[in-house]
mmCIF file of C-alpha atoms in Angstrom:
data_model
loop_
_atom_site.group_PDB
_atom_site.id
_atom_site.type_symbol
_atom_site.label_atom_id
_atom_site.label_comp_id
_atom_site.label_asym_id
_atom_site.label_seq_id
_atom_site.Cartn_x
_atom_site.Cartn_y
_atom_site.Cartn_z
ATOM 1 C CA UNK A 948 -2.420 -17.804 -11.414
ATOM 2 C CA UNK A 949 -2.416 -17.570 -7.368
ATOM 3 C CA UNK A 950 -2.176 -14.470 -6.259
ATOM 4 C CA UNK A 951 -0.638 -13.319 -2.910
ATOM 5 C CA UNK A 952 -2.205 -15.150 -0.198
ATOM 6 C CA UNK A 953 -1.890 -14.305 3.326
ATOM 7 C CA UNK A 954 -2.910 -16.384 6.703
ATOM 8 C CA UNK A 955 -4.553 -16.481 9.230
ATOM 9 C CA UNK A 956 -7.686 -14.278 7.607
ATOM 10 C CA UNK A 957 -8.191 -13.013 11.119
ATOM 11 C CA UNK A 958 -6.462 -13.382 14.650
ATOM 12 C CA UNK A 959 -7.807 -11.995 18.262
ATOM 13 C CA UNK A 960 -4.738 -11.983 20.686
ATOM 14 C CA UNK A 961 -4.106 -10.019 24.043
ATOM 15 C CA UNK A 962 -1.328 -7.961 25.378
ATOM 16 C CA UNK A 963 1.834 -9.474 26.036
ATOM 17 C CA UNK A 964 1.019 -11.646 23.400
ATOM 18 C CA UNK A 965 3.330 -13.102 20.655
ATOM 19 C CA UNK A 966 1.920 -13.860 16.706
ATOM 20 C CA UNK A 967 3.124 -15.040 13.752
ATOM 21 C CA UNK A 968 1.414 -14.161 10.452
ATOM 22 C CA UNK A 969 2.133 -15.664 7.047
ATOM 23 C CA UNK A 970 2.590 -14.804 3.429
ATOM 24 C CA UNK A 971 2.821 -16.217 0.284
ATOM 25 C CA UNK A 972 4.031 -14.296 -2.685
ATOM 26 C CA UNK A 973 2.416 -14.161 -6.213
ATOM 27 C CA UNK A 974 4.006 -16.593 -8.858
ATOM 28 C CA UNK A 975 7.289 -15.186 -10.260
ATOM 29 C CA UNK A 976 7.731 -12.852 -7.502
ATOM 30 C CA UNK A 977 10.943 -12.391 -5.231
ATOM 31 C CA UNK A 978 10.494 -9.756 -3.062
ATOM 32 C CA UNK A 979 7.899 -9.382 -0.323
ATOM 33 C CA UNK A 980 7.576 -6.095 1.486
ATOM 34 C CA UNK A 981 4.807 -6.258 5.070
ATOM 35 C CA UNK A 982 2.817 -3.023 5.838
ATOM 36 C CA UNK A 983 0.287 -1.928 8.835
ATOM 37 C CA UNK A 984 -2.343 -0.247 7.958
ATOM 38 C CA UNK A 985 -4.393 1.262 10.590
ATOM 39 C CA UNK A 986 -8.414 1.721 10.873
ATOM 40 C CA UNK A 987 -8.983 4.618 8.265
ATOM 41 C CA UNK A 988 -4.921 5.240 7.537
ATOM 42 C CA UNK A 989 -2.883 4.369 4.587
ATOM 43 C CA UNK A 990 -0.697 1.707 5.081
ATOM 44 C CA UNK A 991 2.504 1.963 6.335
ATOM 45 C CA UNK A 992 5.554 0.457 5.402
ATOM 46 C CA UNK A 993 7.607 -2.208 8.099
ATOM 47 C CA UNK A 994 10.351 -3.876 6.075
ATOM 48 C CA UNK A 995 10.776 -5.598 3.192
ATOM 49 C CA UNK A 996 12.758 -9.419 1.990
ATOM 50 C CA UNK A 997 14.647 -10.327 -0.506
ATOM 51 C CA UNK A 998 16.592 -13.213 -1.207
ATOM 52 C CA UNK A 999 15.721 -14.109 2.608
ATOM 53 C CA UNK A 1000 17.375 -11.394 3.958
ATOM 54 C CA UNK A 1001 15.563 -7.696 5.142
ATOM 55 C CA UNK A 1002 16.647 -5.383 2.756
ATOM 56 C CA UNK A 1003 14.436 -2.169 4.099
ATOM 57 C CA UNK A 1004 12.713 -1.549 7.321
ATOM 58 C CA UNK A 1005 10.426 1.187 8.087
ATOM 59 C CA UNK A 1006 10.026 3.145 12.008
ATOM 60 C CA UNK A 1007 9.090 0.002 13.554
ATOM 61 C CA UNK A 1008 10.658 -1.005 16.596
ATOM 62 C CA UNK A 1009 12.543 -4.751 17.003
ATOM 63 C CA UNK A 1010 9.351 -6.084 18.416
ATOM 64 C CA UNK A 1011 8.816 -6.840 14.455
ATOM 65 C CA UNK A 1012 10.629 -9.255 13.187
ATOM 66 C CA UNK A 1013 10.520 -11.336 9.821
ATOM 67 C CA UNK A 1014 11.423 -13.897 7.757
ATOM 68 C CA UNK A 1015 11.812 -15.090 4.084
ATOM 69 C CA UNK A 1016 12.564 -18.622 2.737
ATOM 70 C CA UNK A 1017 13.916 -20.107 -0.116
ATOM 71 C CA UNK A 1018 10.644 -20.525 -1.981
ATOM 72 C CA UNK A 1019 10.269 -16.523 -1.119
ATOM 73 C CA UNK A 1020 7.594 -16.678 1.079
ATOM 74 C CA UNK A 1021 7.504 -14.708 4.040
ATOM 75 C CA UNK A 1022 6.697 -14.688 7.604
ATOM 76 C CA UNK A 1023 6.083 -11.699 10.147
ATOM 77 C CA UNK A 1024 6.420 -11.850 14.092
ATOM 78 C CA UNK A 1025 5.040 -9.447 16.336
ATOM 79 C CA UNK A 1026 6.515 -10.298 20.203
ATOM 80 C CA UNK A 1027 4.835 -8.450 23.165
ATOM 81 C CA UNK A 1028 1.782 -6.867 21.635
ATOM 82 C CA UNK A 1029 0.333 -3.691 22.327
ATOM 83 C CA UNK A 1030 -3.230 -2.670 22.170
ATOM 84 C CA UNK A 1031 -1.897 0.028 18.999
ATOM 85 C CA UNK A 1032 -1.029 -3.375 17.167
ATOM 86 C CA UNK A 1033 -4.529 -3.785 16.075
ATOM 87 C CA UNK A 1034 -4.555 -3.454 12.325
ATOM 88 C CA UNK A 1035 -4.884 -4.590 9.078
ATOM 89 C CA UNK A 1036 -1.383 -6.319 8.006
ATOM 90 C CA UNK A 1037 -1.054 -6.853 4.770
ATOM 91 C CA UNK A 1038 1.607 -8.524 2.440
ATOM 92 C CA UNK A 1039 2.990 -7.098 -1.064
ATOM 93 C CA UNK A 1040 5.210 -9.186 -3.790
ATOM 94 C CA UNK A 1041 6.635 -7.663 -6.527
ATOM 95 C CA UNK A 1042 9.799 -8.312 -8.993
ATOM 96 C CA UNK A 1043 11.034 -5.242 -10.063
ATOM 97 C CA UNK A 1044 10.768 -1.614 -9.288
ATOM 98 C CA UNK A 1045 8.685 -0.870 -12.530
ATOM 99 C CA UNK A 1046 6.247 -3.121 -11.991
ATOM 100 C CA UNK A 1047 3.255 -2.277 -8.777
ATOM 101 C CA UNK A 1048 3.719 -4.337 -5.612
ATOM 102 C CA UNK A 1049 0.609 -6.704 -5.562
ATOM 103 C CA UNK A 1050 -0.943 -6.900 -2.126
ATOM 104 C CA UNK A 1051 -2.820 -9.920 -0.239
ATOM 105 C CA UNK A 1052 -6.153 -9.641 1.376
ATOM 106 C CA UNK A 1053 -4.148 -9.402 4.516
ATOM 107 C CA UNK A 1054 -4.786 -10.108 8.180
ATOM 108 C CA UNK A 1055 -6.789 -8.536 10.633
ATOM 109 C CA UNK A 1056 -5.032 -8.606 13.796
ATOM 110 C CA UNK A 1057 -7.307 -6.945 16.975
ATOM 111 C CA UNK A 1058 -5.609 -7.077 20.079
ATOM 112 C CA UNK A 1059 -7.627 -6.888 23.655
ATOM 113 C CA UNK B 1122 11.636 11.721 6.054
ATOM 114 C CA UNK B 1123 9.689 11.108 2.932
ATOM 115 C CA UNK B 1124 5.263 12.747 3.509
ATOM 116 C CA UNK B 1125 2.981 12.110 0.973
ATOM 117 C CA UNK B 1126 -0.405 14.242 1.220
ATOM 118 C CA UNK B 1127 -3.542 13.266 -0.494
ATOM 119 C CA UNK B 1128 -6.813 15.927 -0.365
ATOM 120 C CA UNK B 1129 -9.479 15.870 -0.374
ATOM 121 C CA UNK B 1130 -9.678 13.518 2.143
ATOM 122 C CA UNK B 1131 -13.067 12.685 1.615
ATOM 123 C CA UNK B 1132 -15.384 13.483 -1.629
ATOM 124 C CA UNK B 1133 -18.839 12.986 -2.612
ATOM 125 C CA UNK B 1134 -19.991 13.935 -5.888
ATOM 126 C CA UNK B 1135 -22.325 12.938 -8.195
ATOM 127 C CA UNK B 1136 -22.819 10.938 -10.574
ATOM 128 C CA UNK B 1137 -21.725 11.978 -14.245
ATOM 129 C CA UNK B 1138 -19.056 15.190 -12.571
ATOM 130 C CA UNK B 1139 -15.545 15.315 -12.616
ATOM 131 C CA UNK B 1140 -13.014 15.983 -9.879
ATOM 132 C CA UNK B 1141 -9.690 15.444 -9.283
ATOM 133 C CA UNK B 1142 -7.411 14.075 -6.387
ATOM 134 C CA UNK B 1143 -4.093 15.618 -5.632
ATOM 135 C CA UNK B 1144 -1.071 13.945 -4.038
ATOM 136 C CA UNK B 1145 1.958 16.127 -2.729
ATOM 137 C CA UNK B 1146 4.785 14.836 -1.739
ATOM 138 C CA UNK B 1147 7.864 16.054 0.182
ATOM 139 C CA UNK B 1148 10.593 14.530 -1.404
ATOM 140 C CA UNK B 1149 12.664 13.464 -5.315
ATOM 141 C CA UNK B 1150 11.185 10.767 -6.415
ATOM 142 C CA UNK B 1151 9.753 9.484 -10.013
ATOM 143 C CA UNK B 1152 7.999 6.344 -9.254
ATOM 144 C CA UNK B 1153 4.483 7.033 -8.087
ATOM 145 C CA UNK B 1154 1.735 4.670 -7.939
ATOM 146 C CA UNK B 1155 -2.012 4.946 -7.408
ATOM 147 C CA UNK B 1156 -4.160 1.822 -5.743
ATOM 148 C CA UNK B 1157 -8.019 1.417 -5.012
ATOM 149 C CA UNK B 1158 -9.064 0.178 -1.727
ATOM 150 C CA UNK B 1159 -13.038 -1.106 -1.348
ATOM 151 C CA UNK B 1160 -14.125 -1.384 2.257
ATOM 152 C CA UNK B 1161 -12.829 -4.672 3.912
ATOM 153 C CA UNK B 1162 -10.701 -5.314 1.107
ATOM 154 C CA UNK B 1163 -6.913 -5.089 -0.401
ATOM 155 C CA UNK B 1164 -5.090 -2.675 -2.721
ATOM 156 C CA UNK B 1165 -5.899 -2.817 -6.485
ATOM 157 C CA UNK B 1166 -3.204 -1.475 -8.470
ATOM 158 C CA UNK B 1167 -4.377 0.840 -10.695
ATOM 159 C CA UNK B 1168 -1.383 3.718 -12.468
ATOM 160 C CA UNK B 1169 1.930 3.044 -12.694
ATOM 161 C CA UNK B 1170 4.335 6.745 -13.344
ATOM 162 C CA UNK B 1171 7.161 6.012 -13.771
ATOM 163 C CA UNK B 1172 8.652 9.619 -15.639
ATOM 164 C CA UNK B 1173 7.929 13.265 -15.245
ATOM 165 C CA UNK B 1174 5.124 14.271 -17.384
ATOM 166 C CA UNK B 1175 3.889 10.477 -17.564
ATOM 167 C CA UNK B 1176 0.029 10.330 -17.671
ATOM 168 C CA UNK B 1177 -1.904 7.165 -17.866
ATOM 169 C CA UNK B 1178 -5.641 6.799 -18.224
ATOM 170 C CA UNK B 1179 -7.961 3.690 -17.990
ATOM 171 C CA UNK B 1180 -11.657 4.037 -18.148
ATOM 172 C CA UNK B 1181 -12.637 7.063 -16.384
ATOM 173 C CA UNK B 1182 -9.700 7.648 -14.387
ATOM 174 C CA UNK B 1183 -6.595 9.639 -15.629
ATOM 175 C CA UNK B 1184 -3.414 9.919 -13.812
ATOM 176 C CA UNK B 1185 -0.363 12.172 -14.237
ATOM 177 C CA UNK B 1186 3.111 12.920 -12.692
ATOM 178 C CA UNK B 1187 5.012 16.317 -12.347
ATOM 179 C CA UNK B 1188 8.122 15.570 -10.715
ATOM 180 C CA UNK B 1189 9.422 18.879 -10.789
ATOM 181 C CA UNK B 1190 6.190 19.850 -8.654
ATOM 182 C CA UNK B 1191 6.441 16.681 -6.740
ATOM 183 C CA UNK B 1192 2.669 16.351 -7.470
ATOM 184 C CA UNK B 1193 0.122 13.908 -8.813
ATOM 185 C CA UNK B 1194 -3.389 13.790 -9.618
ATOM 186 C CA UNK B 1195 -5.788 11.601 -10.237
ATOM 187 C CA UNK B 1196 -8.531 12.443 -12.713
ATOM 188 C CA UNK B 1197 -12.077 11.043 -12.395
ATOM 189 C CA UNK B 1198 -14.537 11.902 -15.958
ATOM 190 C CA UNK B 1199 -18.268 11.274 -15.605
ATOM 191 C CA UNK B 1200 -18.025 9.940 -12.230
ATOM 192 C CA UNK B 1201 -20.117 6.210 -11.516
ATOM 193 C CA UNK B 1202 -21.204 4.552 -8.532
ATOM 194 C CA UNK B 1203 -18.859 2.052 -8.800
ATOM 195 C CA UNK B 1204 -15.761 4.281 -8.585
ATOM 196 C CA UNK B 1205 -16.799 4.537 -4.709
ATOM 197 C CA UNK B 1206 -14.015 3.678 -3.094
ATOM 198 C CA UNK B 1207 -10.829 4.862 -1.092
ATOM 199 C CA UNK B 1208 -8.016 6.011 -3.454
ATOM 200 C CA UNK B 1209 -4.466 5.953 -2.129
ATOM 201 C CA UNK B 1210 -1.061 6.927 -3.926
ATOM 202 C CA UNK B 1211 2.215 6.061 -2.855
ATOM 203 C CA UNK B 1212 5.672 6.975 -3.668
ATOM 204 C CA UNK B 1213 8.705 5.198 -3.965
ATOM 205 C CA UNK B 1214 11.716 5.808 -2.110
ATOM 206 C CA UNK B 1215 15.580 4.283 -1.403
ATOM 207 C CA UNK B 1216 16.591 3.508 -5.103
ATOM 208 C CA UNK B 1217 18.189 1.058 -6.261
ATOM 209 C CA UNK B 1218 18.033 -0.302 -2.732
ATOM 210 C CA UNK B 1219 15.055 -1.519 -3.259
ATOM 211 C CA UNK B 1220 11.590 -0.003 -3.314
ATOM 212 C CA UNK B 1221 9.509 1.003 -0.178
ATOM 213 C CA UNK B 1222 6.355 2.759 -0.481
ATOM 214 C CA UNK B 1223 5.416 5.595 1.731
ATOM 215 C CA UNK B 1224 1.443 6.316 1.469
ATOM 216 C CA UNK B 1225 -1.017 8.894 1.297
ATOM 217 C CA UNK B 1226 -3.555 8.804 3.950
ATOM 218 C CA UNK B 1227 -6.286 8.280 1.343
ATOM 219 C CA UNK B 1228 -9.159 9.807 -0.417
ATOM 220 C CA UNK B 1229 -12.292 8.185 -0.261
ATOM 221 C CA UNK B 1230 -14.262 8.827 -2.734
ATOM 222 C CA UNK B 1231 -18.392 8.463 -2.476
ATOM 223 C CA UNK B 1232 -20.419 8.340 -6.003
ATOM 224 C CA UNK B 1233 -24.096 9.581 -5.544
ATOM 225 C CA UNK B 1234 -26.000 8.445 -7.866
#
């Protein structure tokens, strides 16, 4: 049973930049929820899909955008980067709100 | 705006003590949840609280929720070198909206042998 799987692994970009990162949920799940975590910080929450629409979204400005389609995977699009976007982004499915989120290895976005 | 605290930060111990981890948060909630976090790697579920009083324990590690308090901890028996890692909990906020989970900044946890 697949877990969550994320892509690229890793991704060098510079400023000004534009990237898409992508997500694919565990088996049976609906709802995928994208976090930043920072070098030695816990992650931090930027929004989350379900049923291809964002139902939550964290302090993030517009510059973070996302997806979901039908199958429930997910993508997330970071336009103009800054050098503060460097991080680890990872990906989180989950069903229902008694149940842990399961996270993805995630992607490690450095920007120069 | 929901803050969830975690100390220690940082603990070494040795092998074979106990300690325990204490998250605070700022806000009603009842769903708390603890992960594990090895270097380079992603989050391991590990607890699932889902009630005041709950208390769950696998192995070594023990954890408990007092919502009244807005406080859990995570209990570590007869510590072992393979329980280094970096232990986060996070609470769950927005209801029936649909969960989002605010973290702690971490613990991370060295075992000495």
């Amino acid at each position: 049973d697949a877990g969550v799987t994320q892509s690229p692994t890793h991704l060098i970009k510079t400023r000004g930049q534009q990237v898409t990162l992508r997500c694919s949920p565990k088996s049976g799940h609906d709802t995928v929820s994208w976090y930043q975590q920072a070098l030695g910080q816990g992650p931090q929450f930027i929004f989350q899909y379900y049923e291809e629409e964002e139902r939550q979204r964290g302090n993030f400005p517009d510059r973070f955008s996302g997806h979901q389609f039908p199958n429930y995977s997910s993508e997330l699009n970071v336009n103009a980067l800054l050098l503060g976007d460097s991080a680890l982004y990872l990906c989180a499915s989950s069903t229902d709100r008694n149940q842990p989120q399961h996270f993805g290895d995630g992607t490690r976005l450095s920007i120069l | 705006e929901l803050k969830v605290e975690q100390n220690p930060l940082f603990l070494s111990m040795q092998e074979g003590k106990n300690y325990t981890i204490y998250c605070n948060y700022s806000t009603t909630s009842d769903r708390l949840y603890w992960y594990r976090q090895d270097p380079g790697k992603s989050l391991e579920s590990l607890f699932v609280l889902l009630s005041n009083g709950a208390v769950k324990q696998e192995g070594r590690l023990m954890a408990s929720l007092d919502t009244k308090a807005r406080l859990s901890t995570l209990h570590i028996t007869a510590a072992v070198h393979d329980l280094s890692a970096t232990y986060f909990c996070a609470v769950d906020s927005r209801g029936d909206a649909g969960n989002m989970l605010t973290f702690g900044g971490g613990t991370r946890l060295m075992v000495k042998p």
